[in-house]
Coordinates of C-alpha atoms and ligand atoms in Angstrom, one line a residue:
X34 CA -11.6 -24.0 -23.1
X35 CA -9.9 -25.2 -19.7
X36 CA -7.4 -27.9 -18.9
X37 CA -6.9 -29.7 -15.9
X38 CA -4.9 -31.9 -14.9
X39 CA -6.0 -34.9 -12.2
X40 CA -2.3 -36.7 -10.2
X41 CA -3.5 -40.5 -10.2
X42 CA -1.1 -43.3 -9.4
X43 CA -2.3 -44.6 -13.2
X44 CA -0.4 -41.3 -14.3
X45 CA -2.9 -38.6 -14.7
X46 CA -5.0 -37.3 -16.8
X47 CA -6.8 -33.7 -18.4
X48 CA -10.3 -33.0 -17.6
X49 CA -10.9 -30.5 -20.7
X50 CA -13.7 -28.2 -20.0
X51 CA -15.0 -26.5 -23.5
X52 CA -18.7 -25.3 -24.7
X53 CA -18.9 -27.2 -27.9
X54 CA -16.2 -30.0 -27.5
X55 CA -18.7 -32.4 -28.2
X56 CA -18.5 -31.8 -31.5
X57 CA -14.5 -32.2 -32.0
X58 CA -14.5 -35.6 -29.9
X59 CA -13.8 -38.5 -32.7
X60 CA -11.1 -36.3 -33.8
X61 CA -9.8 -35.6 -29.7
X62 CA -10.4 -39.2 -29.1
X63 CA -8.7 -40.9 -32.1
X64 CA -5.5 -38.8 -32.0
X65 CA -4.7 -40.7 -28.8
X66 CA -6.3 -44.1 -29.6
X67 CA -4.0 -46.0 -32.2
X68 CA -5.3 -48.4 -34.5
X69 CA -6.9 -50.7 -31.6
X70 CA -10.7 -50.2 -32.1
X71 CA -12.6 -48.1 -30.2
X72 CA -16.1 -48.6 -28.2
X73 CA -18.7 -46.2 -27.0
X74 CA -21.0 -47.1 -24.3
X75 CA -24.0 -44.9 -24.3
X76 CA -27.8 -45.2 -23.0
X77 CA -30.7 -45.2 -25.0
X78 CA -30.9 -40.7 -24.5
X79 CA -27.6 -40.4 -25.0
X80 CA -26.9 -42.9 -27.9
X81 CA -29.1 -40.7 -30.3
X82 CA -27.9 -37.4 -28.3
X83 CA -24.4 -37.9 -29.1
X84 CA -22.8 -41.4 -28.7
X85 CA -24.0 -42.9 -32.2
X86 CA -22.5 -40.0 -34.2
X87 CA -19.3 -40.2 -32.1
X88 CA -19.0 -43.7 -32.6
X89 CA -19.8 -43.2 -36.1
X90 CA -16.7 -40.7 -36.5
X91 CA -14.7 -43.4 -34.7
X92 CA -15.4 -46.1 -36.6
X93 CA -16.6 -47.9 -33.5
X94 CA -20.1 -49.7 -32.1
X95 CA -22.2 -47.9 -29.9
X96 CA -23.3 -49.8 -27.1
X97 CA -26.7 -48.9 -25.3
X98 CA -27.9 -49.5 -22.0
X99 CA -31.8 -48.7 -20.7
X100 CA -31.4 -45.3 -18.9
X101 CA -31.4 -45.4 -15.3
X102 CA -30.1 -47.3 -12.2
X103 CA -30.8 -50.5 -12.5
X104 CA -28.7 -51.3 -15.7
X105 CA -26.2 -50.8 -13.3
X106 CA -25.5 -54.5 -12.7
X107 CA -23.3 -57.2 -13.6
X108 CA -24.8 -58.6 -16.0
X109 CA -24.9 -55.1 -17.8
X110 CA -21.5 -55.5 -17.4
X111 CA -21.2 -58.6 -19.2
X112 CA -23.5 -58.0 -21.9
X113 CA -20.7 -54.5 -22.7
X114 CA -18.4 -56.6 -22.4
X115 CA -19.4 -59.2 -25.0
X116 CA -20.3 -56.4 -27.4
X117 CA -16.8 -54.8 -27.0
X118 CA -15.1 -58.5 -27.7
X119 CA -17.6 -58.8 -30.7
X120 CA -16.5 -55.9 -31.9
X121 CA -12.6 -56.6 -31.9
X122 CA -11.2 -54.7 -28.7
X123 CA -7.8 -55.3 -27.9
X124 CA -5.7 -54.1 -25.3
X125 CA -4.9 -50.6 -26.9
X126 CA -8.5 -50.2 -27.6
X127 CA -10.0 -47.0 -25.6
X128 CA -14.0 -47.8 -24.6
X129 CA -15.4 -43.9 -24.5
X130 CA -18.1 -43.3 -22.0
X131 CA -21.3 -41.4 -23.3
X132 CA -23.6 -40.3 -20.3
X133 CA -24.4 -39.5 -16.7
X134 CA -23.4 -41.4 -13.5
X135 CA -25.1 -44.8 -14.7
X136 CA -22.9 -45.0 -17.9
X137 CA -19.9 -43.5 -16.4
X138 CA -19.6 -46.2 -13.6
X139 CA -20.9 -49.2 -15.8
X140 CA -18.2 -47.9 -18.3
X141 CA -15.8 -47.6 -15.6
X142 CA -16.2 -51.2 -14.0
X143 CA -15.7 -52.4 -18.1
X144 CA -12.9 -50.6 -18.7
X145 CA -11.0 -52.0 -15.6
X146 CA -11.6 -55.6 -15.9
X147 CA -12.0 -56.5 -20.3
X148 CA -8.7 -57.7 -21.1
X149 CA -7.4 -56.9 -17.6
X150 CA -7.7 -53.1 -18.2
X151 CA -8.4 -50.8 -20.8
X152 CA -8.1 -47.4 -21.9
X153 CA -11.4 -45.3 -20.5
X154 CA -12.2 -41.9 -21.5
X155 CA -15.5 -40.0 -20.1
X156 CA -18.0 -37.8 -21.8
X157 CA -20.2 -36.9 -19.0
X158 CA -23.5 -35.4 -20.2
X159 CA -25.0 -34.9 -16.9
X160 CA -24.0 -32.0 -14.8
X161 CA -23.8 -34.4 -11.7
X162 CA -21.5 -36.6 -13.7
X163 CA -19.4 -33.3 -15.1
X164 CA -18.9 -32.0 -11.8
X165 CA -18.4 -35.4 -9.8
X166 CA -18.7 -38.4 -10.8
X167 CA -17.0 -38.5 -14.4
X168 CA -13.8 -37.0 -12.3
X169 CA -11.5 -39.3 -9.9
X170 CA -11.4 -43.0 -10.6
X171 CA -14.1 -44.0 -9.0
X172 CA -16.6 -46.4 -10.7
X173 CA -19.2 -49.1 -9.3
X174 CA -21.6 -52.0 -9.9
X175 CA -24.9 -52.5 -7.7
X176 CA -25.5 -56.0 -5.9
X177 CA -29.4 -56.6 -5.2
X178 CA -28.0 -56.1 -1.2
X179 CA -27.0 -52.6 -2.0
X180 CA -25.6 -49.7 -4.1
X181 CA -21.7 -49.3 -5.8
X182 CA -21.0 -53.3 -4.2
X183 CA -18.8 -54.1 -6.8
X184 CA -16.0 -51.8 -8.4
X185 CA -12.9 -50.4 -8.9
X186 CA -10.5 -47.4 -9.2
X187 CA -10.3 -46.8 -12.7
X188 CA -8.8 -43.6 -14.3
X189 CA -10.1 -42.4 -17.2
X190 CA -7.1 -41.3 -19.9
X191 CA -9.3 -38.5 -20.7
X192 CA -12.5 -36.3 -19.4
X193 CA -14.1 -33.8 -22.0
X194 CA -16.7 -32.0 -20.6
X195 CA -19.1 -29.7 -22.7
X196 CA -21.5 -27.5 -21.1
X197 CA -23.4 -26.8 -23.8
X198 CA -25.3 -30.9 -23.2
X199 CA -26.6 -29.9 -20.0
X200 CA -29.5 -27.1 -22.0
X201 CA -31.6 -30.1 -22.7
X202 CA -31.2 -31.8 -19.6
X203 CA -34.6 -32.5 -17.8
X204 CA -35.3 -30.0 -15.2
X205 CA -35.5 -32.4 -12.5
X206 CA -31.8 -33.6 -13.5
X207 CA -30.4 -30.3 -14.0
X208 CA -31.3 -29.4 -10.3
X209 CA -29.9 -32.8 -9.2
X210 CA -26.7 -32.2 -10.0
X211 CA -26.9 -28.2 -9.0
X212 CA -27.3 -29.9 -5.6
X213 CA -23.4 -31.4 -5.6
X214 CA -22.5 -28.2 -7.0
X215 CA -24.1 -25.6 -4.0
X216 CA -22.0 -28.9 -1.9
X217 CA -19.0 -27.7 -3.7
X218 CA -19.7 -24.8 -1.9
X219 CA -21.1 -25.5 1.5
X220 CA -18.0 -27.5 2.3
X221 CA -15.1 -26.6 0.2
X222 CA -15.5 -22.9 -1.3
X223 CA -17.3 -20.1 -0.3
X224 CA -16.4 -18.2 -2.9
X225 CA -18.0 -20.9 -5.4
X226 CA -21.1 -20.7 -2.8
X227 CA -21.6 -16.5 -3.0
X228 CA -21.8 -16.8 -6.6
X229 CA -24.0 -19.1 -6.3
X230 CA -26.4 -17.3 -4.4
X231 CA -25.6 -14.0 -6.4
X232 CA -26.1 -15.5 -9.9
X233 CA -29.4 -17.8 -9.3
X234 CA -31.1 -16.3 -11.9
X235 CA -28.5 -17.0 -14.6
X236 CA -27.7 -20.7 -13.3
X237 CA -31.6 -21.7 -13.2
X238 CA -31.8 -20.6 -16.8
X239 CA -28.9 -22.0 -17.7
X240 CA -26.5 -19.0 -19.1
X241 CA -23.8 -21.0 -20.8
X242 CA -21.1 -18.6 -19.2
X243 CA -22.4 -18.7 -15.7
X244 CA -22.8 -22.4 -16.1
X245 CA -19.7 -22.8 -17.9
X246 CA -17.8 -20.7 -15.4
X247 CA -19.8 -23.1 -12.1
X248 CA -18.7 -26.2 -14.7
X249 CA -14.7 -25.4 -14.5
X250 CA -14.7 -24.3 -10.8
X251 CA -16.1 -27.5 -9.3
X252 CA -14.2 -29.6 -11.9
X253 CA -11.2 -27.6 -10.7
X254 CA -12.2 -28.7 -7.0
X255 CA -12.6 -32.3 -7.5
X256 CA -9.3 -32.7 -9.4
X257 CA -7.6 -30.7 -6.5
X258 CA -9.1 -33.2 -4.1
X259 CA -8.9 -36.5 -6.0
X260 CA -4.8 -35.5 -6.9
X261 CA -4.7 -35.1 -3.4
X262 CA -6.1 -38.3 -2.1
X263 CA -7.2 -40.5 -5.1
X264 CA -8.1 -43.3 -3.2
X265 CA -10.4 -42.0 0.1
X266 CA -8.0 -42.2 2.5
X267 CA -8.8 -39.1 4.3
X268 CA -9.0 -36.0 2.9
X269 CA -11.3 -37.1 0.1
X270 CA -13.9 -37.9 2.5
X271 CA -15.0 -34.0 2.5
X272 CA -16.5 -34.8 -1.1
X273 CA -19.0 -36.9 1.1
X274 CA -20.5 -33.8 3.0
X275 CA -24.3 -34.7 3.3
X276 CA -24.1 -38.6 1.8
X277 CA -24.2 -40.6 4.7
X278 CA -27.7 -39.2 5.8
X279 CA -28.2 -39.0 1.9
X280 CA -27.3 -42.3 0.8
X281 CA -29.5 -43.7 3.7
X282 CA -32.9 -41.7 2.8
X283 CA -32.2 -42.9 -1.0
X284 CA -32.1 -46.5 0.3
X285 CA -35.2 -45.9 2.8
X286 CA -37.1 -44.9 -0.2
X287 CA -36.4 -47.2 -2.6
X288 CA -34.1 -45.0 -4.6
X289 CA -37.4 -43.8 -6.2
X290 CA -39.2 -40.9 -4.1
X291 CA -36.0 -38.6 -4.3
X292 CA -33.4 -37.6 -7.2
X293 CA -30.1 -38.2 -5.8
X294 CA -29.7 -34.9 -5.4
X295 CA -32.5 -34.2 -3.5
X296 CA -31.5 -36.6 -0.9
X297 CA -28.0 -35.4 -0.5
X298 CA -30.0 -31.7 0.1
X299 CA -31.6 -33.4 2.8
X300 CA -28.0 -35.0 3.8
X301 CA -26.4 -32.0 4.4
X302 CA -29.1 -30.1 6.3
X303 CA -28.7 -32.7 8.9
X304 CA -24.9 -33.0 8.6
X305 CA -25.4 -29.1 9.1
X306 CA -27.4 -29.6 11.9
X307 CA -25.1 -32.6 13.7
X308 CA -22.0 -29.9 13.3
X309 CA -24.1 -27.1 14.7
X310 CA -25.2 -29.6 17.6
X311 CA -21.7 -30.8 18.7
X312 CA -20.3 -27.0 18.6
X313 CA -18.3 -27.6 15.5
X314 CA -20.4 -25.5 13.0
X315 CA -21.3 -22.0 13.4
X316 CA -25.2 -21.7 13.9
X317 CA -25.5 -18.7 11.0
X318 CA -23.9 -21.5 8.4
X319 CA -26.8 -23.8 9.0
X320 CA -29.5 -20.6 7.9
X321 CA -27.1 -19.6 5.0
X322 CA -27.2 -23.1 4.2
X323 CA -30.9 -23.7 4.1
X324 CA -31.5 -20.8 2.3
X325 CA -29.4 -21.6 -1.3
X326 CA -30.7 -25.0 -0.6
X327 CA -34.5 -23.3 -0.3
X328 CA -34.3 -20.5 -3.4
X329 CA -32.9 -23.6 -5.5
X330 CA -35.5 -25.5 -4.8
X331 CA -33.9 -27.9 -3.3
X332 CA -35.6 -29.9 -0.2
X333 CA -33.9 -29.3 3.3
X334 CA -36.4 -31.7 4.9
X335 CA -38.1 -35.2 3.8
X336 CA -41.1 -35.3 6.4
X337 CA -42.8 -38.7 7.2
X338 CA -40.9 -39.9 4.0
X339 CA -39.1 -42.4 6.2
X340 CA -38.6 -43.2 9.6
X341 CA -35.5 -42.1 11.8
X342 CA -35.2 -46.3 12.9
X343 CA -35.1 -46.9 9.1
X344 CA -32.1 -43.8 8.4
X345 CA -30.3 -44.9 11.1
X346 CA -30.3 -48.5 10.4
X347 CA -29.0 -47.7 7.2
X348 CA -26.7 -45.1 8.4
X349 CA -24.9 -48.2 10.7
X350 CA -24.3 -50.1 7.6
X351 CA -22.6 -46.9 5.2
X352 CA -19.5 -48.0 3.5
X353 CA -17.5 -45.6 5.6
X354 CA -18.5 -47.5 8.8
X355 CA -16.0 -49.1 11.0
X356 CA -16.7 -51.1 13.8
X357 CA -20.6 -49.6 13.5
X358 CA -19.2 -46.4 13.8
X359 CA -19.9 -44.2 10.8
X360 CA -16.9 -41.1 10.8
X361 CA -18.6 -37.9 9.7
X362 CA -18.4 -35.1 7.1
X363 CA -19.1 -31.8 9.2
X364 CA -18.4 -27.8 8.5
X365 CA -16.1 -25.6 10.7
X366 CA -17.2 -23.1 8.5
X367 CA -18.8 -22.1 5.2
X368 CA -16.7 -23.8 2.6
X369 CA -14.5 -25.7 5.1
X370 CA -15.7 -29.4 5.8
X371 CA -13.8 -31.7 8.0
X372 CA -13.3 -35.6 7.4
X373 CA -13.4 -38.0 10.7
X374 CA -15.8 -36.7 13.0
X375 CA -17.3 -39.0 15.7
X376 CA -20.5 -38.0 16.9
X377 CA -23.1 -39.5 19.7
X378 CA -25.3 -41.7 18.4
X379 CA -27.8 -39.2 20.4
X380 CA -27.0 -36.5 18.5
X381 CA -27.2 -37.9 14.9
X382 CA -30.6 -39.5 16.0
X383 CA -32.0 -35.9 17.2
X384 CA -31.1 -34.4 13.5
X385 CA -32.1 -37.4 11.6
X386 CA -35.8 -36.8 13.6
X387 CA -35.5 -33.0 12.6
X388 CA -35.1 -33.6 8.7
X389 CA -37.9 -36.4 8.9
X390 CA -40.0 -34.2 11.1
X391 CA -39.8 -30.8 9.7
X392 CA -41.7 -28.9 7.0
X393 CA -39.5 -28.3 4.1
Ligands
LIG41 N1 -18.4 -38.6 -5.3 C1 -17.5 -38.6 -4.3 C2 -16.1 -39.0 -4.8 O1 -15.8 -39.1 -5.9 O2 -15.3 -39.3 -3.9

């Protein structure tokens, strides 16, 4: 078991790495959680996975939401919200999230707003959410005009992440999230990206200590970054290697056709491409690149699945845009990305029409 510790202007926090922790949370949780009752959200998987026997051991109501994206609204937010005042919440009350990305954020945009704030503590069951999403403050709401509209920087008091909940997670999720972690490596640690490629065969069948090992590294380099620059006012930025193009196929698609991790794959073979374009990014990356992406299974290329108009459209209007100009993610090397990169409108286009274009 692993502790590390996140900086965060709210005062920090442990993200506590440990196969089998999920079965010592009530006691973790109510050590630190007074007499104020407690709430668990979970989702309809993860309530009978986990949440309802954690609540039970807590004493506290768990809440369920329908799996997926689109219970990420504000009125899902309300209805928590009325559950947790139902069931007694006052300001020392701690509302434990039990889930991926979905519950995480809806969780996160609770916890910062009942009663002006409470305390928020993560169990990310995902391995997206262990590795990304669960870590750094961020949490977010979707607005029928687009994606994370509505949110907050919220910092959990505690993360506990057990490895041991991603064996039964659907294959199709599992490879999701491997696709943040081979990021990890593309743009922040080649270390972290040779043992990926040298240990396939133990992280596609899911070795708990090669998985573990993967787990605490990549948790390790999102708490360096977030500590760093909690709020995404530079250096931070790197975490979005491969999301702008990403983020826009998802949209294009109707956040249907491709997992998120799929379309951040196809992200970062053209934010590979745009570096290796404007001289940034050595041309052997982009091959060494494509190849984890390719023996993962991973897609490098969405052909015909949109059109570059549509992408590009929808690259204008990223959250990171300013002034229509969308500052870019791109690799000096293999495990170094670089935040603020302005690139020709000509050049994004050309590898936009490359990813849509290709066979992948
Ligand atoms: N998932 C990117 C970040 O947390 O900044």
């Amino acid at each position: 078991m692993i502790e590390i510790s996140v900086s965060s202007a709210a005062g920090g926090y442990s993200v506590t790495v440990g196969r089998g922790i999920a079965a010592e949370l009530a006691a973790r949780i109510s050590a630190d959680a007074g007499a104020s009752p407690a709430v668990v959200i979970a989702d309809a998987n993860t309530g009978p996975l986990l949440g309802r026997r954690l609540a039970e051991g807590l004493g506290a109501i768990c809440f369920e939401i329908p799996p997926g994206e689109s219970s990420k609204t504000l009125a899902w937010v309300e209805r928590a919200a009325s559950a947790a005042v139902g069931a007694g919440v006052d300001r020392g009350s701690t509302l434990v999230a039990v889930g991926g990305g979905v519950v995480g954020d809806l969780a996160g945009v609770v916890a910062a707003t009942l009663l002006r704030g409470i305390r928020l503590v993560h169990v990310p069951t995902t391995l997206l959410a262990q590795v990304d999403s669960a870590i750094g403050g961020k949490a977010a709401v979707d607005l029928p005009e687009g994606k994370n509209l509505v949110g907050a920087f919220k910092s959990p008091v505690a993360v506990y992440v057990d490895p041991e909940l991603l064996i039964g997670l659907p294959e199709r999720e599992f490879k999701s999230g491997l696709a943040e972690v081979i990021k990890y490596g593309v743009a922040l640690d080649e270390e972290l990206f040779t043992r990926l490629r040298d240990r396939r065969a133990e992280v596609e069948r899911r070795d708990l200590e090669t998985l573990t090992a993967v787990v605490e590294r990549c948790c390790a380099i999102k708490a360096r970054v977030v500590s760093a620059d909690e709020e995404e006012r530079g250096e931070r930025a790197v975490l979005n290697y491969g999301h702008t193009v990403g983020h826009a196929l998802e949209a294009a698609t109707g956040y249907t056709r491709f997992s998120h991790g799929e379309a951040i794959s196809v992200g970062m073979a053209a934010a590979c491409a745009i570096g290796v374009n404007v001289g940034l990014t050595p041309a052997g990356v982009e091959e060494q690149q494509r190849e984890l992406l390719d023996s993962y299974g991973l897609p490098f290329a969405a052909v015909g699945a949109a059109t570059t108009e549509q992408v590009l459209a929808l690259v204008a209007r990223d959250k990171k845009a300013r002034g229509g100009e969308v500052p870019w993610v791109l690799l000096e090397a293999l495990g170094r990305a670089t935040p603020g990169h302005r690139v020709p409108p000509d050049v994004v286009a050309q590898a936009v029409d490359r990813v849509l274009a290709e066979v992948g």
